[in-house]
Coordinates of N, CA and C in Angstrom, one line a residue:
D1 N 0.8 -1.2 0.0 CA 0.0 0.0 0.0 C 0.9 1.3 0.0
Q2 N 0.4 2.3 -0.7 CA 1.1 3.5 -0.7 C 0.9 4.3 0.6
I3 N 1.9 4.8 1.2 CA 1.9 5.5 2.4 C 2.0 7.0 2.2
T4 N 1.0 7.8 2.7 CA 1.1 9.3 2.5 C 2.0 9.9 3.5
L5 N 2.3 11.2 3.3 CA 3.1 11.9 4.2 C 2.3 12.0 5.6
S6 N 1.0 12.2 5.5 CA 0.2 12.4 6.7 C 0.2 11.1 7.5
D7 N 0.2 9.9 6.8 CA 0.2 8.6 7.5 C 1.6 8.5 8.2
K8 N 2.6 8.9 7.6 CA 4.0 8.6 8.1 C 4.3 9.5 9.3
I9 N 3.8 10.8 9.3 CA 4.1 11.7 10.4 C 2.9 12.1 11.2
D10 N 2.0 11.1 11.5 CA 0.9 11.2 12.4 C 0.0 12.4 12.1
G11 N -0.3 12.6 10.8 CA -1.3 13.6 10.5 C -0.8 15.0 10.5
K12 N 0.5 15.3 10.7 CA 1.0 16.6 10.8 C 1.6 17.1 9.5
A13 N 0.9 16.8 8.4 CA 1.5 17.1 7.1 C 1.3 18.5 6.6
D14 N 0.3 19.2 7.1 CA -0.1 20.5 6.5 C 1.0 21.5 6.4
G15 N 1.8 21.6 7.5 CA 2.9 22.6 7.5 C 3.9 22.3 6.4
Y16 N 4.2 21.0 6.3 CA 5.2 20.6 5.3 C 4.7 20.8 3.9
L17 N 3.4 20.5 3.6 CA 2.9 20.6 2.3 C 2.8 22.1 1.9
Q18 N 2.4 23.0 2.8 CA 2.3 24.4 2.5 C 3.6 25.0 2.3
A19 N 4.7 24.4 2.9 CA 6.1 25.0 2.7 C 6.8 24.5 1.4
G20 N 6.1 23.6 0.6 CA 6.7 23.2 -0.6 C 7.2 21.8 -0.7
F21 N 6.7 20.9 0.2 CA 7.1 19.5 0.3 C 7.1 18.8 -1.1
V22 N 8.2 18.1 -1.4 CA 8.3 17.4 -2.6 C 8.2 15.9 -2.4
R23 N 9.0 15.3 -1.5 CA 9.0 13.9 -1.2 C 9.7 13.6 0.2
L24 N 9.4 12.5 0.7 CA 10.1 12.0 1.9 C 10.7 10.7 1.7
A25 N 11.9 10.5 2.2 CA 12.6 9.2 2.2 C 13.0 8.9 3.6
T26 N 12.7 7.7 4.1 CA 13.0 7.3 5.4 C 13.7 5.9 5.4
R27 N 14.5 5.7 6.5 CA 15.1 4.4 6.7 C 15.3 4.2 8.2
R28 N 15.0 3.0 8.6 CA 15.1 2.6 10.1 C 16.4 1.8 10.2
F29 N 17.2 2.1 11.3 CA 18.4 1.4 11.6 C 18.2 0.8 13.0
A30 N 18.7 -0.4 13.3 CA 18.7 -1.0 14.6 C 20.0 -1.7 14.9
K31 N 20.3 -1.8 16.2 CA 21.5 -2.6 16.6 C 21.2 -4.1 16.4
D32 N 22.2 -4.8 15.9 CA 22.1 -6.3 15.8 C 21.9 -6.9 17.2
S33 N 22.5 -6.3 18.2 CA 22.5 -6.9 19.5 C 21.2 -6.5 20.3
N34 N 20.5 -5.5 19.8 CA 19.3 -5.1 20.5 C 18.4 -4.3 19.6
Q35 N 17.4 -5.1 19.0 CA 16.6 -4.5 18.0 C 15.6 -3.4 18.6
G36 N 15.6 -3.4 19.9 CA 14.7 -2.3 20.5 C 15.4 -1.0 20.5
Q37 N 16.7 -1.0 20.2 CA 17.4 0.3 20.1 C 17.6 0.7 18.6
W38 N 16.6 1.3 18.1 CA 16.6 1.7 16.7 C 16.5 3.2 16.6
F39 N 16.8 3.7 15.4 CA 16.5 5.1 15.1 C 16.1 5.2 13.7
E40 N 15.3 6.3 13.4 CA 14.8 6.4 12.0 C 15.4 7.7 11.4
F41 N 15.8 7.7 10.2 CA 16.4 8.8 9.5 C 15.3 9.3 8.5
Y42 N 14.8 10.5 8.7 CA 13.8 11.1 7.8 C 14.5 12.2 6.9
V43 N 14.4 12.1 5.6 CA 14.9 13.2 4.7 C 13.7 13.8 3.9
Y44 N 13.4 15.0 4.3 CA 12.3 15.7 3.6 C 12.9 16.6 2.5
D45 N 12.6 16.3 1.3 CA 12.9 17.2 0.2 C 11.9 18.3 0.1
M46 N 12.3 19.5 0.4 CA 11.3 20.6 0.4 C 11.4 21.5 -0.8
G47 N 12.2 21.1 -1.8 CA 12.2 21.8 -3.0 C 13.2 23.0 -3.1
A48 N 13.4 23.7 -2.0 CA 14.3 24.8 -2.0 C 14.9 25.0 -0.6
P49 N 16.1 25.6 -0.4 CA 16.6 25.8 0.9 C 15.7 26.6 1.8
R50 N 15.1 27.7 1.3 CA 14.3 28.5 2.1 C 13.1 27.7 2.7
N51 N 12.5 26.8 1.8 CA 11.4 26.0 2.3 C 11.8 25.1 3.4
A52 N 13.0 24.5 3.3 CA 13.6 23.6 4.3 C 13.8 24.3 5.6
F53 N 14.3 25.5 5.5 CA 14.5 26.3 6.7 C 13.2 26.7 7.4
S54 N 12.2 26.9 6.6 CA 10.8 27.3 7.1 C 10.3 26.1 8.0
V55 N 10.4 24.9 7.5 CA 9.9 23.8 8.3 C 10.8 23.5 9.5
Y56 N 12.1 23.6 9.3 CA 13.0 23.5 10.5 C 12.7 24.5 11.6
S57 N 12.5 25.7 11.2 CA 12.2 26.7 12.3 C 10.8 26.6 12.9
S58 N 9.8 26.2 12.1 CA 8.5 26.1 12.6 C 8.4 24.8 13.6
Q59 N 9.2 23.8 13.3 CA 9.1 22.6 14.2 C 9.9 22.8 15.5
K60 N 10.8 23.8 15.5 CA 11.7 23.9 16.7 C 10.9 24.4 17.9
R61 N 11.4 23.9 19.1 CA 10.7 24.2 20.3 C 11.8 24.7 21.4
D62 N 11.3 25.1 22.5 CA 12.2 25.6 23.6 C 12.9 24.4 24.2
G63 N 14.0 24.7 24.8 CA 14.7 23.7 25.6 C 15.6 22.7 24.8
V64 N 15.9 23.1 23.6 CA 16.8 22.2 22.8 C 18.2 22.6 22.9
T65 N 19.1 21.8 22.3 CA 20.5 22.1 22.4 C 21.0 22.4 21.0
Q66 N 21.6 23.6 20.8 CA 22.1 24.0 19.4 C 23.3 23.1 19.1
Q67 N 23.4 22.7 17.9 CA 24.6 22.0 17.4 C 25.3 22.8 16.3
D68 N 26.6 22.6 16.1 CA 27.3 23.4 15.1 C 27.9 22.6 13.9
F69 N 27.5 21.4 13.7 CA 28.0 20.7 12.6 C 27.5 21.2 11.2
T70 N 26.4 22.0 11.3 CA 26.0 22.7 10.1 C 25.3 24.0 10.6
E71 N 24.9 24.9 9.7 CA 24.5 26.2 10.2 C 23.2 26.2 11.0
F72 N 22.3 25.4 10.7 CA 21.0 25.3 11.4 C 20.7 23.9 11.9
A73 N 21.0 23.6 13.1 CA 20.9 22.3 13.7 C 20.7 22.3 15.2
Y74 N 19.9 21.4 15.7 CA 19.7 21.3 17.2 C 19.4 19.8 17.5
S75 N 19.5 19.5 18.8 CA 19.2 18.2 19.3 C 18.3 18.2 20.5
T76 N 17.7 17.1 20.7 CA 16.9 16.8 22.0 C 17.6 15.6 22.6
E77 N 16.9 15.0 23.6 CA 17.5 13.9 24.3 C 17.5 12.6 23.4
N78 N 16.7 12.6 22.4 CA 16.6 11.4 21.6 C 16.6 11.7 20.1
A79 N 16.9 12.9 19.7 CA 16.7 13.2 18.2 C 17.6 14.4 17.8
L80 N 17.8 14.4 16.5 CA 18.6 15.5 15.9 C 17.8 16.0 14.7
F81 N 17.9 17.4 14.6 CA 17.1 18.0 13.5 C 18.0 19.1 12.9
F82 N 17.9 19.1 11.5 CA 18.7 20.2 10.9 C 18.2 20.4 9.5
A83 N 18.5 21.7 9.0 CA 18.2 22.1 7.6 C 19.5 22.1 6.8
Y84 N 19.4 21.5 5.7 CA 20.7 21.4 4.9 C 20.3 21.5 3.4
G85 N 20.6 22.7 2.8 CA 20.2 22.9 1.5 C 18.6 22.8 1.4
R86 N 18.2 22.1 0.3 CA 16.7 21.9 0.2 C 16.1 20.8 1.1
L87 N 16.9 20.3 1.9 CA 16.5 19.1 2.7 C 16.3 19.6 4.2
Y88 N 15.2 19.1 4.8 CA 15.0 19.1 6.2 C 15.1 17.7 6.7
I89 N 15.9 17.5 7.8 CA 16.2 16.2 8.2 C 16.0 16.0 9.7
E90 N 15.4 14.9 10.0 CA 15.1 14.4 11.4 C 15.7 13.1 11.6
I91 N 16.5 12.9 12.7 CA 17.0 11.5 13.0 C 16.5 11.3 14.4
I92 N 15.6 10.3 14.6 CA 14.9 10.1 15.8 C 15.1 8.7 16.4
S93 N 15.6 8.7 17.6 CA 15.9 7.4 18.3 C 14.7 6.9 19.1
A94 N 14.6 5.6 19.3 CA 13.5 5.0 20.0 C 13.6 5.2 21.5
V95 N 14.8 5.5 22.0 CA 15.1 5.7 23.4 C 15.7 7.1 23.7
E96 N 15.4 7.6 24.9 CA 16.0 8.9 25.3 C 17.3 8.6 26.0
D97 N 18.4 9.0 25.4 CA 19.7 8.8 26.0 C 20.6 9.8 25.4
P98 N 21.0 10.8 26.2 CA 21.9 11.9 25.6 C 23.2 11.3 25.0
S99 N 23.7 10.2 25.4 CA 24.9 9.6 24.9 C 24.7 9.2 23.4
L100 N 23.4 9.0 23.0 CA 23.2 8.6 21.6 C 23.3 9.7 20.7
V101 N 23.2 11.0 21.2 CA 23.2 12.1 20.3 C 24.5 12.2 19.5
K102 N 25.7 11.9 20.2 CA 26.9 11.9 19.5 C 26.9 11.0 18.2
G103 N 26.3 9.9 18.4 CA 26.2 8.9 17.3 C 25.3 9.5 16.2
L104 N 24.3 10.2 16.5 CA 23.4 10.8 15.5 C 24.1 11.9 14.8
I105 N 24.9 12.7 15.5 CA 25.6 13.8 14.9 C 26.7 13.2 13.9
A106 N 27.3 12.1 14.3 CA 28.3 11.4 13.4 C 27.6 11.0 12.1
M107 N 26.4 10.5 12.3 CA 25.7 10.0 11.1 C 25.3 11.2 10.2
A108 N 24.9 12.3 10.9 CA 24.5 13.5 10.1 C 25.7 14.1 9.4
E109 N 26.9 14.1 10.0 CA 28.1 14.6 9.4 C 28.5 13.7 8.2
G110 N 28.3 12.4 8.3 CA 28.6 11.6 7.2 C 27.6 11.8 6.0
F111 N 26.4 12.1 6.3 CA 25.4 12.4 5.3 C 25.8 13.7 4.6
I112 N 26.2 14.7 5.3 CA 26.6 16.0 4.7 C 27.8 15.9 3.8
R113 N 28.8 15.1 4.2 CA 30.0 14.9 3.4 C 29.7 14.3 2.0
H114 N 28.6 13.5 2.0 CA 28.3 12.8 0.7 C 27.1 13.5 0.0
Q115 N 26.7 14.7 0.5 CA 25.5 15.3 -0.1 C 25.7 16.8 -0.2
P116 N 26.4 17.3 -1.2 CA 26.6 18.7 -1.4 C 25.3 19.4 -1.5
A117 N 25.2 20.7 -0.9 CA 24.0 21.4 -0.9 C 24.3 22.9 -0.9
D118 N 23.3 23.6 -1.5 CA 23.4 25.1 -1.4 C 23.0 25.5 0.0
S119 N 23.5 26.7 0.4 CA 23.2 27.2 1.7 C 21.8 27.8 1.7
A120 N 21.2 28.0 2.9 CA 19.8 28.5 3.0 C 19.8 30.0 2.4
E121 N 18.8 30.3 1.7 CA 18.7 31.6 1.0 C 18.0 32.6 2.0
L122 N 18.8 33.2 2.9 CA 18.2 34.1 3.9 C 19.0 35.4 3.8
P123 N 18.7 36.2 2.8 CA 19.4 37.5 2.7 C 19.0 38.5 3.8
E124 N 17.9 38.2 4.5 CA 17.5 39.1 5.6 C 18.5 39.1 6.8
L125 N 19.3 38.0 6.9 CA 20.2 37.9 8.0 C 21.2 39.1 8.1
K126 N 21.6 39.6 6.9 CA 22.6 40.6 6.9 C 22.1 41.9 7.4
F127 N 20.7 42.0 7.6 CA 20.1 43.3 8.1 C 19.8 43.2 9.6
L128 N 20.0 42.0 10.2 CA 19.7 41.9 11.7 C 21.0 42.2 12.5
P129 N 20.9 43.0 13.5 CA 22.0 43.3 14.4 C 22.5 42.0 15.1
S130 N 23.8 41.8 15.2 CA 24.3 40.6 15.8 C 24.4 40.7 17.3
E131 N 24.5 41.9 17.9 CA 24.7 42.1 19.3 C 23.4 41.7 20.1
N132 N 23.6 40.8 21.1 CA 22.5 40.4 21.9 C 21.5 39.4 21.2
M133 N 21.8 39.0 20.0 CA 20.9 38.1 19.3 C 21.2 36.7 19.7
D134 N 20.1 35.9 19.9 CA 20.2 34.5 20.1 C 20.1 33.8 18.7
R135 N 21.2 33.5 18.2 CA 21.3 33.0 16.8 C 20.4 31.7 16.6
G136 N 20.4 31.0 17.6 CA 19.6 29.7 17.5 C 18.1 30.0 17.4
S137 N 17.7 31.2 17.7 CA 16.2 31.6 17.6 C 15.8 32.0 16.2
I138 N 16.7 32.1 15.3 CA 16.3 32.6 14.0 C 15.2 31.7 13.4
S139 N 14.1 32.4 12.9 CA 13.0 31.6 12.4 C 12.4 32.3 11.2
L140 N 11.7 31.5 10.4 CA 10.9 32.1 9.2 C 9.5 31.8 9.5
I141 N 8.7 32.9 9.5 CA 7.2 32.9 9.5 C 6.8 32.9 8.1
S142 N 6.2 31.8 7.6 CA 5.8 31.8 6.2 C 4.5 32.4 5.9
K143 N 3.6 32.6 6.9 CA 2.3 33.2 6.7 C 1.7 33.6 8.0
N144 N 0.6 34.5 7.8 CA -0.2 35.0 9.0 C 0.7 35.5 10.1
G145 N 1.7 36.3 9.7 CA 2.6 36.9 10.7 C 1.9 37.8 11.7
F146 N 2.1 37.6 13.0 CA 1.6 38.5 14.1 C 0.1 38.7 13.9
G147 N -0.7 37.7 13.5 CA -2.1 37.9 13.4 C -2.7 38.6 12.1
Y148 N -1.8 38.9 11.2 CA -2.2 39.6 10.0 C -2.1 38.7 8.8
D149 N -3.2 38.3 8.1 CA -3.2 37.3 7.1 C -2.3 37.6 5.9
K150 N -2.0 38.9 5.7 CA -1.2 39.2 4.5 C 0.3 39.4 4.8
F151 N 0.6 39.2 6.1 CA 2.0 39.4 6.5 C 2.7 38.0 6.4
D152 N 3.5 37.8 5.4 CA 4.2 36.5 5.2 C 5.6 36.7 5.0
N153 N 6.4 35.6 4.9 CA 7.8 35.6 4.6 C 8.6 36.5 5.5
I154 N 8.5 36.3 6.8 CA 9.1 37.1 7.8 C 10.3 36.4 8.5
I155 N 11.4 37.0 8.5 CA 12.5 36.4 9.3 C 12.5 37.1 10.7
T156 N 12.6 36.3 11.7 CA 12.6 36.8 13.1 C 13.8 36.3 13.9
A157 N 14.2 37.0 14.9 CA 15.3 36.6 15.8 C 15.0 37.2 17.2
T158 N 15.3 36.4 18.2 CA 15.1 36.9 19.6 C 16.3 37.6 20.1
Y159 N 16.1 38.7 20.8 CA 17.2 39.4 21.4 C 17.0 39.4 23.0
K160 N 18.1 39.2 23.7 CA 18.0 39.1 25.2 C 18.8 40.3 25.8
F161 N 18.1 41.0 26.7 CA 18.6 42.1 27.4 C 18.3 42.0 28.9
D162 N 19.4 41.6 29.7 CA 19.2 41.5 31.2 C 18.0 40.6 31.5
G163 N 17.9 39.5 30.9 CA 16.8 38.6 31.2 C 15.5 38.8 30.5
R164 N 15.4 39.9 29.8 CA 14.2 40.3 29.0 C 14.4 39.9 27.6
K165 N 13.3 39.5 26.9 CA 13.4 39.1 25.5 C 12.5 39.9 24.6
M166 N 12.9 40.1 23.4 CA 12.0 40.7 22.4 C 12.4 40.2 21.1
L167 N 11.5 40.3 20.1 CA 11.6 39.7 18.8 C 11.8 40.9 17.8
A168 N 12.9 40.8 17.0 CA 13.1 41.7 15.9 C 12.6 40.9 14.7
F169 N 12.0 41.6 13.7 CA 11.6 41.0 12.5 C 11.9 41.8 11.3
I170 N 12.0 41.1 10.2 CA 12.3 41.8 8.9 C 11.7 41.0 7.7
S171 N 11.1 41.7 6.8 CA 10.6 41.1 5.6 C 10.9 41.9 4.4
I172 N 11.5 41.2 3.4 CA 11.9 41.9 2.2 C 10.7 41.7 1.2
R173 N 10.2 42.8 0.7 CA 9.0 42.7 -0.2 C 9.5 43.0 -1.7
E174 N 8.7 42.8 -2.6 CA 9.1 42.9 -4.0 C 9.4 44.4 -4.4
T175 N 8.6 45.3 -3.8 CA 8.8 46.7 -4.2 C 8.6 47.6 -2.9
E176 N 9.0 48.8 -3.0 CA 8.8 49.8 -1.9 C 7.3 50.0 -1.7
E177 N 6.5 50.0 -2.8 CA 5.1 50.2 -2.7 C 4.5 49.0 -1.9
N178 N 4.9 47.8 -2.2 CA 4.4 46.6 -1.5 C 4.7 46.7 0.0
A179 N 5.9 47.1 0.4 CA 6.3 47.3 1.8 C 5.4 48.3 2.5
N180 N 5.2 49.4 1.8 CA 4.3 50.5 2.4 C 2.9 50.0 2.6
A181 N 2.4 49.3 1.6 CA 1.0 48.8 1.7 C 0.9 47.8 2.8
L182 N 1.9 46.9 3.0 CA 1.8 45.9 4.0 C 1.9 46.6 5.4
A183 N 2.7 47.7 5.5 CA 2.7 48.4 6.8 C 1.4 49.0 7.1
L184 N 0.7 49.6 6.2 CA -0.6 50.2 6.4 C -1.6 49.1 6.8
G185 N -1.6 48.0 6.1 CA -2.5 46.9 6.4 C -2.3 46.4 7.8
Y186 N -1.0 46.3 8.2 CA -0.7 45.8 9.6 C -1.1 46.8 10.6
D187 N -1.0 48.1 10.3 CA -1.4 49.1 11.2 C -2.9 49.0 11.4
D188 N -3.6 48.8 10.4 CA -5.1 48.6 10.5 C -5.5 47.4 11.3
T189 N -4.7 46.4 11.2 CA -5.0 45.2 12.0 C -4.8 45.5 13.5
L190 N -3.7 46.2 13.8 CA -3.5 46.6 15.2 C -4.6 47.4 15.7
S191 N -5.1 48.3 14.9 CA -6.2 49.2 15.3 C -7.5 48.4 15.7
E192 N -7.7 47.3 15.1 CA -8.8 46.4 15.5 C -8.7 45.9 16.9
F193 N -7.5 45.8 17.4 CA -7.3 45.2 18.7 C -7.1 46.3 19.8
V194 N -6.4 47.4 19.4 CA -6.0 48.3 20.5 C -6.4 49.8 20.1
G195 N -7.2 50.0 19.1 CA -7.5 51.3 18.7 C -6.5 52.0 17.8
K196 N -6.7 53.2 17.4 CA -5.8 53.9 16.5 C -4.8 54.8 17.2
E197 N -4.8 54.9 18.5 CA -3.8 55.7 19.2 C -2.4 55.1 19.0
R198 N -1.5 56.0 18.7 CA -0.1 55.5 18.5 C 0.8 56.4 19.4
L199 N 1.9 55.8 19.9 CA 2.8 56.5 20.8 C 3.9 57.3 20.1
R200 N 4.3 58.3 20.8 CA 5.5 59.1 20.3 C 6.8 58.4 20.6
S201 N 7.7 58.5 19.7 CA 9.0 57.9 20.0 C 9.9 58.9 20.8
E202 N 10.5 58.4 21.8 CA 11.4 59.2 22.7 C 12.9 59.1 22.3
K203 N 13.2 58.0 21.7 CA 14.6 57.7 21.4 C 14.9 57.4 19.9
A204 N 13.9 56.9 19.3 CA 14.2 56.4 17.9 C 13.8 57.4 16.9
H205 N 14.7 58.0 16.2 CA 14.4 59.0 15.2 C 14.4 58.2 13.8
I206 N 13.4 57.5 13.6 CA 13.2 56.6 12.5 C 12.1 57.2 11.6
P207 N 12.3 57.5 10.4 CA 11.1 58.1 9.6 C 10.0 57.1 9.5
G208 N 8.8 57.5 9.9 CA 7.6 56.7 9.7 C 7.4 55.6 10.8
L209 N 8.2 55.7 11.8 CA 8.1 54.6 12.9 C 6.7 54.6 13.5
V210 N 6.1 53.5 13.6 CA 4.8 53.3 14.3 C 5.1 52.6 15.6
I211 N 4.5 53.1 16.7 CA 4.6 52.4 18.0 C 3.2 52.3 18.6
A212 N 2.9 51.0 18.9 CA 1.6 50.8 19.5 C 1.7 50.0 20.8
D213 N 0.9 50.4 21.8 CA 0.8 49.7 23.1 C -0.2 48.5 22.9
V214 N 0.3 47.3 22.9 CA -0.6 46.1 22.7 C -0.7 45.4 24.1
F215 N -1.6 45.9 24.9 CA -1.9 45.2 26.2 C -0.6 45.2 27.0
G216 N 0.1 46.3 27.1 CA 1.3 46.4 28.0 C 2.6 46.0 27.3
E217 N 2.6 45.5 26.1 CA 3.8 45.3 25.3 C 3.8 46.2 24.1
Y218 N 4.9 46.4 23.5 CA 5.0 47.4 22.5 C 5.4 46.8 21.1
E219 N 4.6 47.2 20.2 CA 4.8 46.8 18.8 C 5.3 48.0 18.0
M220 N 6.4 47.9 17.3 CA 6.9 49.0 16.6 C 7.5 48.5 15.2
F221 N 7.2 49.3 14.2 CA 7.6 48.9 12.9 C 7.8 50.1 12.0
F222 N 8.6 49.9 10.9 CA 8.8 51.0 9.9 C 9.1 50.3 8.6
T223 N 9.2 51.1 7.5 CA 9.6 50.7 6.2 C 10.9 51.4 5.8
K224 N 11.7 50.8 5.0 CA 12.9 51.4 4.5 C 13.1 50.7 3.1
D225 N 12.9 51.5 2.1 CA 12.9 51.0 0.7 C 11.9 49.9 0.5
N226 N 12.3 48.7 0.2 CA 11.3 47.6 0.0 C 11.3 46.6 1.2
I227 N 11.7 47.1 2.3 CA 11.8 46.3 3.6 C 10.8 46.8 4.6
I228 N 10.1 45.9 5.3 CA 9.3 46.3 6.5 C 10.0 45.5 7.6
A229 N 10.2 46.2 8.7 CA 11.0 45.7 9.8 C 10.5 46.3 11.1
G230 N 10.8 45.6 12.3 CA 10.4 46.2 13.5 C 10.7 45.3 14.7
I231 N 10.0 45.6 15.8 CA 10.1 44.9 17.1 C 8.8 44.4 17.5
H232 N 8.7 43.2 17.8 CA 7.4 42.5 18.2 C 7.4 42.2 19.7
S233 N 6.4 42.7 20.4 CA 6.2 42.3 21.8 C 7.4 42.8 22.7
A234 N 7.8 44.0 22.6 CA 8.8 44.5 23.4 C 8.3 44.8 24.8
P235 N 8.9 44.2 25.9 CA 8.4 44.4 27.2 C 8.6 45.8 27.8
D236 N 9.5 46.6 27.1 CA 9.8 47.9 27.6 C 9.9 48.8 26.4
K237 N 9.3 49.9 26.4 CA 9.2 50.8 25.2 C 10.6 51.4 24.9
D238 N 11.4 51.8 25.9 CA 12.7 52.4 25.6 C 13.6 51.3 25.0
L239 N 13.6 50.1 25.6 CA 14.4 49.1 25.2 C 14.1 48.7 23.7
G240 N 12.8 48.6 23.4 CA 12.3 48.3 22.1 C 12.8 49.4 21.1
E241 N 12.7 50.6 21.5 CA 13.2 51.7 20.6 C 14.7 51.6 20.3
E242 N 15.5 51.2 21.4 CA 16.9 51.1 21.2 C 17.2 50.0 20.1
L243 N 16.5 48.9 20.2 CA 16.7 47.8 19.3 C 16.2 48.2 17.9
A244 N 15.1 49.0 17.8 CA 14.6 49.4 16.5 C 15.6 50.3 15.8
V245 N 16.3 51.2 16.6 CA 17.3 52.1 16.0 C 18.5 51.2 15.4
K246 N 18.9 50.2 16.2 CA 20.0 49.4 15.7 C 19.6 48.6 14.4
L247 N 18.3 48.2 14.4 CA 17.8 47.5 13.2 C 17.7 48.4 12.0
Y248 N 17.2 49.6 12.2 CA 17.1 50.6 11.2 C 18.5 51.0 10.6
E249 N 19.5 51.2 11.5 CA 20.8 51.5 11.1 C 21.5 50.3 10.3
K250 N 21.2 49.1 10.7 CA 21.7 48.0 10.0 C 21.1 47.8 8.6
I251 N 19.8 48.1 8.5 CA 19.2 48.1 7.2 C 19.7 49.2 6.3
S252 N 19.9 50.3 6.9 CA 20.4 51.5 6.1 C 21.9 51.3 5.6
K253 N 22.7 50.6 6.5 CA 24.1 50.3 6.1 C 24.4 48.9 6.5
P254 N 23.9 47.9 5.7 CA 24.1 46.5 6.1 C 25.5 46.0 6.2
G255 N 26.5 46.7 5.6 CA 27.8 46.2 5.6 C 28.5 46.6 6.9
K256 N 27.9 47.4 7.8 CA 28.6 47.8 9.0 C 27.9 47.2 10.3

């Protein structure tokens, strides 16, 4: 019988299919001495590096361990996950044993050596400030960003300041007009939740910067050429503005 993607991954196929899923290849390995100690290697062909990264970042959860054998990889107590070129890969063991992770990484490294691939296509990363960034938090929101159905293709990263976190985001649109229209639409969506009152900036001298109080957290965004960018859910207005300034400066002069 033919097995569908939904059958193989317990009905969780929608996110993969929407991200451009092409095919899945799997193989199970087991120890000769103990058939109960097995692991399964899942290779998802997502059609393009950006699609693979989209699935990788959407599947990622808190409390994982970053790995450095490739640019985007992490492990749990019984599994290894990474994006590599157009492929999203999961290696999942039947038992939870941190000592097994080294073996899973060795297998992943062997796979990479024999499988050349293009790097993920994430030009947005050059516009994100590196200071205070949790690089392991970089994610791609493929659709419905921040509750707005037209806000898609957004790269985000978490920044940490003295125990407080906030999210910087950036989205490259086709044209400057597209970016401006998206900003207006997102502003209208915020108005549905918190009204049309907007706050004045005390620190950030950014042309067109919008700041909204969203139930005690601060949403701020701006456009620059064909880019819309900003800060999501800042716990402190001043802190959010400081990061917004760094983001604006980086977008204005990405090489510095």
